[in-house]
PDB file of C-alpha atoms in Angstrom:
ATOM      1  CA  GLU A  12      29.004 -46.011  -4.411  1.00 79.00           C
ATOM      2  CA  ASP A  13      26.536 -43.207  -5.065  1.00 83.00           C
ATOM      3  CA  GLN A  14      27.887 -40.773  -7.616  1.00 89.00           C
ATOM      4  CA  VAL A  15      26.832 -37.692  -9.574  1.00 94.00           C
ATOM      5  CA  THR A  16      28.662 -36.594 -12.735  1.00 96.00           C
ATOM      6  CA  GLN A  17      27.995 -33.394 -14.637  1.00 97.00           C
ATOM      7  CA  SER A  18      29.023 -32.582 -18.184  1.00 97.00           C
ATOM      8  CA  PRO A  19      30.392 -30.583 -19.781  1.00 97.00           C
ATOM      9  CA  GLU A  20      32.618 -28.913 -17.183  1.00 96.00           C
ATOM     10  CA  ALA A  21      32.357 -25.631 -19.060  1.00 97.00           C
ATOM     11  CA  LEU A  22      30.190 -24.360 -21.896  1.00 98.00           C
ATOM     12  CA  ARG A  23      30.309 -21.159 -23.916  1.00 98.00           C
ATOM     13  CA  LEU A  24      27.235 -20.171 -25.894  1.00 97.00           C
ATOM     14  CA  GLN A  25      26.282 -17.250 -28.032  1.00 97.00           C
ATOM     15  CA  GLU A  26      23.188 -15.372 -26.905  1.00 97.00           C
ATOM     16  CA  GLY A  27      20.176 -17.212 -28.302  1.00 97.00           C
ATOM     17  CA  GLU A  28      22.077 -20.473 -28.874  1.00 97.00           C
ATOM     18  CA  SER A  29      20.116 -23.204 -27.072  1.00 97.00           C
ATOM     19  CA  SER A  30      21.886 -26.138 -25.420  1.00 98.00           C
ATOM     20  CA  SER A  31      21.635 -28.748 -22.686  1.00 98.00           C
ATOM     21  CA  LEU A  32      23.606 -29.593 -19.564  1.00 98.00           C
ATOM     22  CA  ASN A  33      23.824 -33.191 -18.397  1.00 98.00           C
ATOM     23  CA  CYS A  34      23.730 -34.718 -14.930  1.00 98.00           C
ATOM     24  CA  SER A  35      24.188 -38.485 -14.776  1.00 97.00           C
ATOM     25  CA  TYR A  36      23.774 -40.319 -11.512  1.00 95.00           C
ATOM     26  CA  THR A  37      24.458 -43.720 -10.048  1.00 92.00           C
ATOM     27  CA  VAL A  38      22.523 -44.165  -6.820  1.00 85.00           C
ATOM     28  CA  SER A  39      20.846 -47.047  -5.079  1.00 81.00           C
ATOM     29  CA  GLY A  40      17.510 -45.342  -4.756  1.00 82.00           C
ATOM     30  CA  LEU A  41      16.711 -41.856  -5.987  1.00 86.00           C
ATOM     31  CA  ARG A  42      14.501 -39.820  -3.667  1.00 85.00           C
ATOM     32  CA  GLY A  43      14.955 -36.527  -5.498  1.00 89.00           C
ATOM     33  CA  LEU A  44      17.200 -34.738  -7.993  1.00 93.00           C
ATOM     34  CA  PHE A  45      17.888 -31.031  -7.643  1.00 94.00           C
ATOM     35  CA  TRP A  46      19.235 -28.280  -9.851  1.00 97.00           C
ATOM     36  CA  TYR A  47      20.893 -25.158  -8.474  1.00 97.00           C
ATOM     37  CA  ARG A  48      22.379 -22.030  -9.992  1.00 97.00           C
ATOM     38  CA  GLN A  49      25.488 -20.499  -8.418  1.00 97.00           C
ATOM     39  CA  ASP A  50      26.810 -17.049  -9.267  1.00 97.00           C
ATOM     40  CA  PRO A  51      30.440 -16.163  -8.469  1.00 94.00           C
ATOM     41  CA  GLY A  52      30.951 -15.376  -4.798  1.00 92.00           C
ATOM     42  CA  LYS A  53      27.433 -16.441  -3.832  1.00 94.00           C
ATOM     43  CA  GLY A  54      25.682 -19.465  -2.444  1.00 96.00           C
ATOM     44  CA  PRO A  55      23.784 -21.861  -4.710  1.00 96.00           C
ATOM     45  CA  GLU A  56      20.231 -20.848  -5.531  1.00 95.00           C
ATOM     46  CA  PHE A  57      17.572 -23.544  -5.768  1.00 92.00           C
ATOM     47  CA  LEU A  58      15.975 -24.033  -9.196  1.00 94.00           C
ATOM     48  CA  PHE A  59      14.115 -27.366  -9.440  1.00 92.00           C
ATOM     49  CA  THR A  60      13.323 -30.647  -7.737  1.00 92.00           C
ATOM     50  CA  LEU A  61      12.520 -33.737  -9.838  1.00 93.00           C
ATOM     51  CA  TYR A  62      11.250 -36.934  -8.241  1.00 90.00           C
ATOM     52  CA  SER A  63      10.589 -39.550 -10.903  1.00 90.00           C
ATOM     53  CA  ALA A  64      11.546 -40.501 -14.438  1.00 93.00           C
ATOM     54  CA  GLY A  65       9.552 -38.607 -17.027  1.00 95.00           C
ATOM     55  CA  GLU A  66       9.030 -35.569 -14.830  1.00 95.00           C
ATOM     56  CA  GLU A  67       9.734 -32.105 -16.252  1.00 97.00           C
ATOM     57  CA  LYS A  68       9.922 -28.658 -14.629  1.00 95.00           C
ATOM     58  CA  GLU A  69      10.223 -25.260 -16.322  1.00 96.00           C
ATOM     59  CA  LYS A  70      11.248 -21.793 -15.211  1.00 93.00           C
ATOM     60  CA  GLU A  71      11.676 -19.003 -17.756  1.00 94.00           C
ATOM     61  CA  ARG A  72      14.346 -20.217 -20.246  1.00 96.00           C
ATOM     62  CA  LEU A  73      15.209 -23.318 -18.207  1.00 98.00           C
ATOM     63  CA  LYS A  74      13.644 -26.755 -18.441  1.00 98.00           C
ATOM     64  CA  ALA A  75      14.756 -29.736 -16.369  1.00 98.00           C
ATOM     65  CA  THR A  76      13.986 -33.336 -17.320  1.00 98.00           C
ATOM     66  CA  LEU A  77      14.661 -36.651 -15.601  1.00 97.00           C
ATOM     67  CA  THR A  78      15.247 -40.220 -16.763  1.00 94.00           C
ATOM     68  CA  LYS A  79      16.252 -43.255 -14.716  1.00 91.00           C
ATOM     69  CA  LYS A  80      19.944 -42.529 -15.236  1.00 93.00           C
ATOM     70  CA  GLU A  81      20.315 -38.831 -15.946  1.00 96.00           C
ATOM     71  CA  SER A  82      18.822 -35.372 -15.906  1.00 98.00           C
ATOM     72  CA  PHE A  83      19.111 -32.604 -18.448  1.00 98.00           C
ATOM     73  CA  LEU A  84      18.887 -28.880 -17.945  1.00 98.00           C
ATOM     74  CA  HIS A  85      17.806 -27.395 -21.252  1.00 98.00           C
ATOM     75  CA  ILE A  86      18.509 -23.713 -21.788  1.00 97.00           C
ATOM     76  CA  THR A  87      16.437 -22.129 -24.562  1.00 97.00           C
ATOM     77  CA  ALA A  88      17.606 -18.897 -26.204  1.00 97.00           C
ATOM     78  CA  PRO A  89      19.982 -18.048 -23.347  1.00 97.00           C
ATOM     79  CA  LYS A  90      20.884 -14.509 -22.371  1.00 97.00           C
ATOM     80  CA  PRO A  91      24.137 -13.228 -20.814  1.00 97.00           C
ATOM     81  CA  GLU A  92      22.429 -13.108 -17.407  1.00 97.00           C
ATOM     82  CA  ASP A  93      22.083 -16.896 -17.550  1.00 97.00           C
ATOM     83  CA  SER A  94      25.865 -17.136 -17.139  1.00 98.00           C
ATOM     84  CA  ALA A  95      26.556 -19.043 -13.922  1.00 98.00           C
ATOM     85  CA  THR A  96      27.611 -22.423 -12.613  1.00 97.00           C
ATOM     86  CA  TYR A  97      24.779 -24.950 -12.619  1.00 98.00           C
ATOM     87  CA  LEU A  98      24.911 -27.655  -9.953  1.00 97.00           C
ATOM     88  CA  CYS A  99      23.079 -30.951  -9.833  1.00 96.00           C
ATOM     89  CA  ALA A 100      22.490 -32.892  -6.615  1.00 94.00           C
ATOM     90  CA  VAL A 101      20.700 -36.070  -5.592  1.00 92.00           C
ATOM     91  CA  ASP A 102      19.071 -37.252  -2.415  1.00 87.00           C
ATOM     92  CA  ALA A 103      19.762 -40.974  -2.538  1.00 79.00           C
ATOM     93  CA  SER A 104      19.203 -42.082   1.011  1.00 72.00           C
ATOM     94  CA  GLY A 105      16.139 -40.161   2.038  1.00 66.00           C
ATOM     95  CA  THR A 106      18.130 -38.587   4.850  1.00 66.00           C
ATOM     96  CA  TYR A 107      18.309 -35.260   2.994  1.00 67.00           C
ATOM     97  CA  LYS A 108      22.089 -35.441   2.658  1.00 77.00           C
ATOM     98  CA  TYR A 109      22.592 -34.466  -0.926  1.00 87.00           C
ATOM     99  CA  ILE A 110      25.408 -35.664  -3.177  1.00 90.00           C
ATOM    100  CA  PHE A 111      26.517 -32.823  -5.440  1.00 93.00           C
ATOM    101  CA  GLY A 112      28.112 -32.888  -8.848  1.00 95.00           C
ATOM    102  CA  THR A 113      31.018 -30.553  -9.585  1.00 95.00           C
ATOM    103  CA  GLY A 114      28.914 -28.317 -11.797  1.00 96.00           C
ATOM    104  CA  THR A 115      28.864 -26.894 -15.324  1.00 97.00           C
ATOM    105  CA  ARG A 116      30.229 -23.365 -15.785  1.00 97.00           C
ATOM    106  CA  LEU A 117      28.052 -21.660 -18.390  1.00 98.00           C
ATOM    107  CA  LYS A 118      29.117 -18.485 -20.168  1.00 98.00           C
ATOM    108  CA  VAL A 119      26.652 -16.794 -22.524  1.00 98.00           C
ATOM    109  CA  LEU A 120      28.213 -14.229 -24.821  1.00 97.00           C
ATOM    110  CA  ALA A 121      26.290 -11.196 -26.064  1.00 95.00           C
TER     111      ALA A 121
ATOM    112  CA  ASN B  12      13.429 -11.767   3.991  1.00 62.00           C
ATOM    113  CA  ALA B  13      16.906 -12.801   5.214  1.00 71.00           C
ATOM    114  CA  GLY B  14      16.802 -16.589   4.615  1.00 93.00           C
ATOM    115  CA  VAL B  15      20.131 -18.058   5.781  1.00 96.00           C
ATOM    116  CA  THR B  16      22.691 -15.688   7.285  1.00 97.00           C
ATOM    117  CA  GLN B  17      26.339 -16.656   7.711  1.00 97.00           C
ATOM    118  CA  THR B  18      29.057 -14.794   9.570  1.00 96.00           C
ATOM    119  CA  PRO B  19      31.797 -13.887   8.978  1.00 97.00           C
ATOM    120  CA  LYS B  20      31.985 -13.551   5.195  1.00 96.00           C
ATOM    121  CA  PHE B  21      35.791 -13.672   5.106  1.00 97.00           C
ATOM    122  CA  GLN B  22      38.386 -14.934   7.571  1.00 97.00           C
ATOM    123  CA  VAL B  23      42.122 -15.535   7.605  1.00 97.00           C
ATOM    124  CA  LEU B  24      43.479 -17.837  10.302  1.00 97.00           C
ATOM    125  CA  LYS B  25      46.920 -18.990  11.238  1.00 97.00           C
ATOM    126  CA  THR B  26      47.550 -22.724  11.495  1.00 98.00           C
ATOM    127  CA  GLY B  27      46.456 -23.940  14.917  1.00 97.00           C
ATOM    128  CA  GLN B  28      44.011 -21.121  15.616  1.00 97.00           C
ATOM    129  CA  SER B  29      40.388 -21.842  16.351  1.00 97.00           C
ATOM    130  CA  MET B  30      37.205 -20.157  15.184  1.00 97.00           C
ATOM    131  CA  THR B  31      33.454 -20.613  14.983  1.00 97.00           C
ATOM    132  CA  LEU B  32      31.386 -20.026  11.874  1.00 98.00           C
ATOM    133  CA  GLN B  33      27.882 -18.854  12.663  1.00 97.00           C
ATOM    134  CA  CYS B  34      24.705 -19.661  10.764  1.00 98.00           C
ATOM    135  CA  ALA B  35      21.120 -18.633  11.388  1.00 97.00           C
ATOM    136  CA  GLN B  36      17.921 -19.195   9.403  1.00 96.00           C
ATOM    137  CA  ASP B  37      14.566 -17.485   9.747  1.00 94.00           C
ATOM    138  CA  MET B  38      12.399 -19.894   7.694  1.00 91.00           C
ATOM    139  CA  ASN B  39      11.487 -22.223  10.572  1.00 91.00           C
ATOM    140  CA  HIS B  40      13.293 -25.081   8.833  1.00 91.00           C
ATOM    141  CA  ASN B  41      13.963 -28.238  10.808  1.00 90.00           C
ATOM    142  CA  SER B  42      17.126 -29.356   9.014  1.00 91.00           C
ATOM    143  CA  MET B  43      20.420 -27.513   8.730  1.00 94.00           C
ATOM    144  CA  TYR B  44      23.709 -28.386   7.040  1.00 95.00           C
ATOM    145  CA  TRP B  45      27.323 -27.355   6.711  1.00 97.00           C
ATOM    146  CA  TYR B  46      29.110 -27.888   3.391  1.00 97.00           C
ATOM    147  CA  ARG B  47      32.529 -26.981   2.108  1.00 97.00           C
ATOM    148  CA  GLN B  48      33.212 -26.153  -1.534  1.00 97.00           C
ATOM    149  CA  ASP B  49      36.603 -26.682  -3.095  1.00 95.00           C
ATOM    150  CA  PRO B  50      37.618 -26.294  -6.754  1.00 88.00           C
ATOM    151  CA  GLY B  51      37.053 -29.529  -8.671  1.00 83.00           C
ATOM    152  CA  MET B  52      35.569 -31.266  -5.613  1.00 85.00           C
ATOM    153  CA  GLY B  53      32.073 -29.888  -5.562  1.00 87.00           C
ATOM    154  CA  LEU B  54      30.114 -29.369  -2.372  1.00 94.00           C
ATOM    155  CA  ARG B  55      30.879 -31.874   0.367  1.00 94.00           C
ATOM    156  CA  LEU B  56      28.808 -32.332   3.515  1.00 94.00           C
ATOM    157  CA  ILE B  57      30.658 -31.758   6.786  1.00 96.00           C
ATOM    158  CA  TYR B  58      27.873 -32.120   9.366  1.00 96.00           C
ATOM    159  CA  TYR B  59      24.134 -31.878   9.395  1.00 94.00           C
ATOM    160  CA  SER B  60      21.314 -31.534  11.895  1.00 94.00           C
ATOM    161  CA  ALA B  61      18.066 -33.209  10.911  1.00 89.00           C
ATOM    162  CA  SER B  62      16.215 -31.461  13.727  1.00 89.00           C
ATOM    163  CA  GLU B  63      16.846 -29.405  16.827  1.00 90.00           C
ATOM    164  CA  GLY B  64      18.895 -31.391  19.318  1.00 89.00           C
ATOM    165  CA  THR B  65      20.448 -33.784  16.809  1.00 93.00           C
ATOM    166  CA  THR B  66      23.653 -33.659  14.780  1.00 95.00           C
ATOM    167  CA  ASP B  67      25.350 -36.211  12.520  1.00 94.00           C
ATOM    168  CA  LYS B  68      28.572 -36.523  10.590  1.00 94.00           C
ATOM    169  CA  GLY B  69      28.669 -36.052   6.860  1.00 92.00           C
ATOM    170  CA  GLU B  70      31.309 -36.995   4.336  1.00 90.00           C
ATOM    171  CA  VAL B  71      34.221 -34.895   5.691  1.00 95.00           C
ATOM    172  CA  PRO B  72      33.759 -34.276   9.451  1.00 96.00           C
ATOM    173  CA  ASN B  73      37.367 -34.597  10.634  1.00 96.00           C
ATOM    174  CA  GLY B  74      38.688 -31.400  12.215  1.00 96.00           C
ATOM    175  CA  TYR B  75      35.245 -29.910  12.771  1.00 98.00           C
ATOM    176  CA  ASN B  76      32.595 -29.800  15.465  1.00 97.00           C
ATOM    177  CA  VAL B  77      29.069 -28.442  15.350  1.00 97.00           C
ATOM    178  CA  SER B  78      26.396 -27.168  17.706  1.00 97.00           C
ATOM    179  CA  ARG B  79      22.693 -26.875  16.994  1.00 96.00           C
ATOM    180  CA  LEU B  80      22.043 -24.108  19.462  1.00 89.00           C
ATOM    181  CA  ASN B  81      18.299 -23.918  18.786  1.00 95.00           C
ATOM    182  CA  LYS B  82      16.010 -24.340  15.797  1.00 95.00           C
ATOM    183  CA  ARG B  83      17.407 -21.221  14.117  1.00 96.00           C
ATOM    184  CA  GLU B  84      21.142 -21.524  14.708  1.00 97.00           C
ATOM    185  CA  PHE B  85      23.777 -24.070  13.672  1.00 98.00           C
ATOM    186  CA  SER B  86      27.447 -23.275  14.246  1.00 98.00           C
ATOM    187  CA  LEU B  87      30.611 -24.905  12.894  1.00 98.00           C
ATOM    188  CA  ARG B  88      33.811 -24.875  14.933  1.00 98.00           C
ATOM    189  CA  LEU B  89      37.380 -25.428  13.802  1.00 97.00           C
ATOM    190  CA  GLU B  90      39.356 -26.308  16.923  1.00 93.00           C
ATOM    191  CA  SER B  91      42.843 -26.212  15.391  1.00 96.00           C
ATOM    192  CA  ALA B  92      42.811 -24.866  11.855  1.00 97.00           C
ATOM    193  CA  ALA B  93      44.958 -26.506   9.174  1.00 97.00           C
ATOM    194  CA  PRO B  94      45.800 -25.282   5.650  1.00 97.00           C
ATOM    195  CA  SER B  95      43.696 -28.167   4.276  1.00 97.00           C
ATOM    196  CA  GLN B  96      40.665 -26.428   5.753  1.00 97.00           C
ATOM    197  CA  THR B  97      41.092 -23.467   3.420  1.00 97.00           C
ATOM    198  CA  SER B  98      37.781 -23.476   1.581  1.00 97.00           C
ATOM    199  CA  VAL B  99      34.444 -21.778   1.117  1.00 97.00           C
ATOM    200  CA  TYR B 100      31.936 -22.900   3.742  1.00 98.00           C
ATOM    201  CA  PHE B 101      28.218 -22.869   3.121  1.00 98.00           C
ATOM    202  CA  CYS B 102      25.423 -23.289   5.586  1.00 98.00           C
ATOM    203  CA  ALA B 103      22.051 -24.460   4.292  1.00 96.00           C
ATOM    204  CA  SER B 104      18.626 -25.269   5.637  1.00 94.00           C
ATOM    205  CA  SER B 105      15.604 -27.189   4.406  1.00 89.00           C
ATOM    206  CA  ASP B 106      12.241 -28.473   5.456  1.00 83.00           C
ATOM    207  CA  PRO B 107      12.096 -32.063   4.181  1.00 70.00           C
ATOM    208  CA  SER B 108       8.529 -32.445   5.446  1.00 70.00           C
ATOM    209  CA  VAL B 109       7.416 -30.174   2.600  1.00 65.00           C
ATOM    210  CA  LYS B 110       7.888 -32.746  -0.144  1.00 63.00           C
ATOM    211  CA  ALA B 111       6.719 -30.480  -2.928  1.00 53.00           C
ATOM    212  CA  ASN B 112       9.842 -28.395  -2.652  1.00 57.00           C
ATOM    213  CA  TYR B 113      12.487 -29.485  -0.206  1.00 70.00           C
ATOM    214  CA  GLY B 114      15.495 -27.981  -1.857  1.00 82.00           C
ATOM    215  CA  TYR B 115      18.134 -26.371   0.303  1.00 90.00           C
ATOM    216  CA  THR B 116      18.324 -22.651   0.940  1.00 93.00           C
ATOM    217  CA  PHE B 117      21.984 -21.675   1.126  1.00 96.00           C
ATOM    218  CA  GLY B 118      23.730 -18.816   2.852  1.00 97.00           C
ATOM    219  CA  SER B 119      26.186 -16.606   0.999  1.00 96.00           C
ATOM    220  CA  GLY B 120      29.237 -18.447   2.328  1.00 97.00           C
ATOM    221  CA  THR B 121      32.325 -17.880   4.454  1.00 97.00           C
ATOM    222  CA  ARG B 122      35.634 -17.711   2.628  1.00 97.00           C
ATOM    223  CA  LEU B 123      38.269 -19.101   4.979  1.00 97.00           C
ATOM    224  CA  THR B 124      42.006 -19.061   4.386  1.00 97.00           C
ATOM    225  CA  VAL B 125      44.368 -20.873   6.753  1.00 97.00           C
ATOM    226  CA  VAL B 126      48.009 -19.818   6.460  1.00 97.00           C
TER     227      VAL B 126
END
């Protein structure tokens, strides 16, 4: 069965303290892996799409990487405004029906 | 630059009542989706429409119906609401033909409580 697992469930960082969020997946055939940011009371906001192992994407303090079994979202020198829930999703079937993980709640303290 | 618009934003229903959640997108996307989000469960697909005129069941379709009214609009109907349908509902759209970036664009959600 296709599955996406995110860890940790929650993470508290001091401002400037870099860290990584993990998304591990078990799917029959990966078509794409996606990262989203979700603020409280809002819909998820698209961040990145990764297609193949070894691929990397960057946006400001965020960098997403992909291996054959997992993806990491690296957060460098985070700021309080980076506090949010980060969601990972995969498109395993090519039918554009994503499978979502349950997310990592990130809190960055000033 | 509206993106995906959902209405209503909040709704309280009594068990057995019916309602329709509305969704419209202005990005000319072919595909549209309805998800529900529950604590600890993540986002789960209810129904999707790959293109105008087509709809298919997702992971949790029971108790719901959908209509793809035209390319812009995709509605979700609860015929007889149950407390188990208390959730946050998100509509999303995408254009899978644009491979470089076919992530979903989500609406802001409808928070539904069934009492």
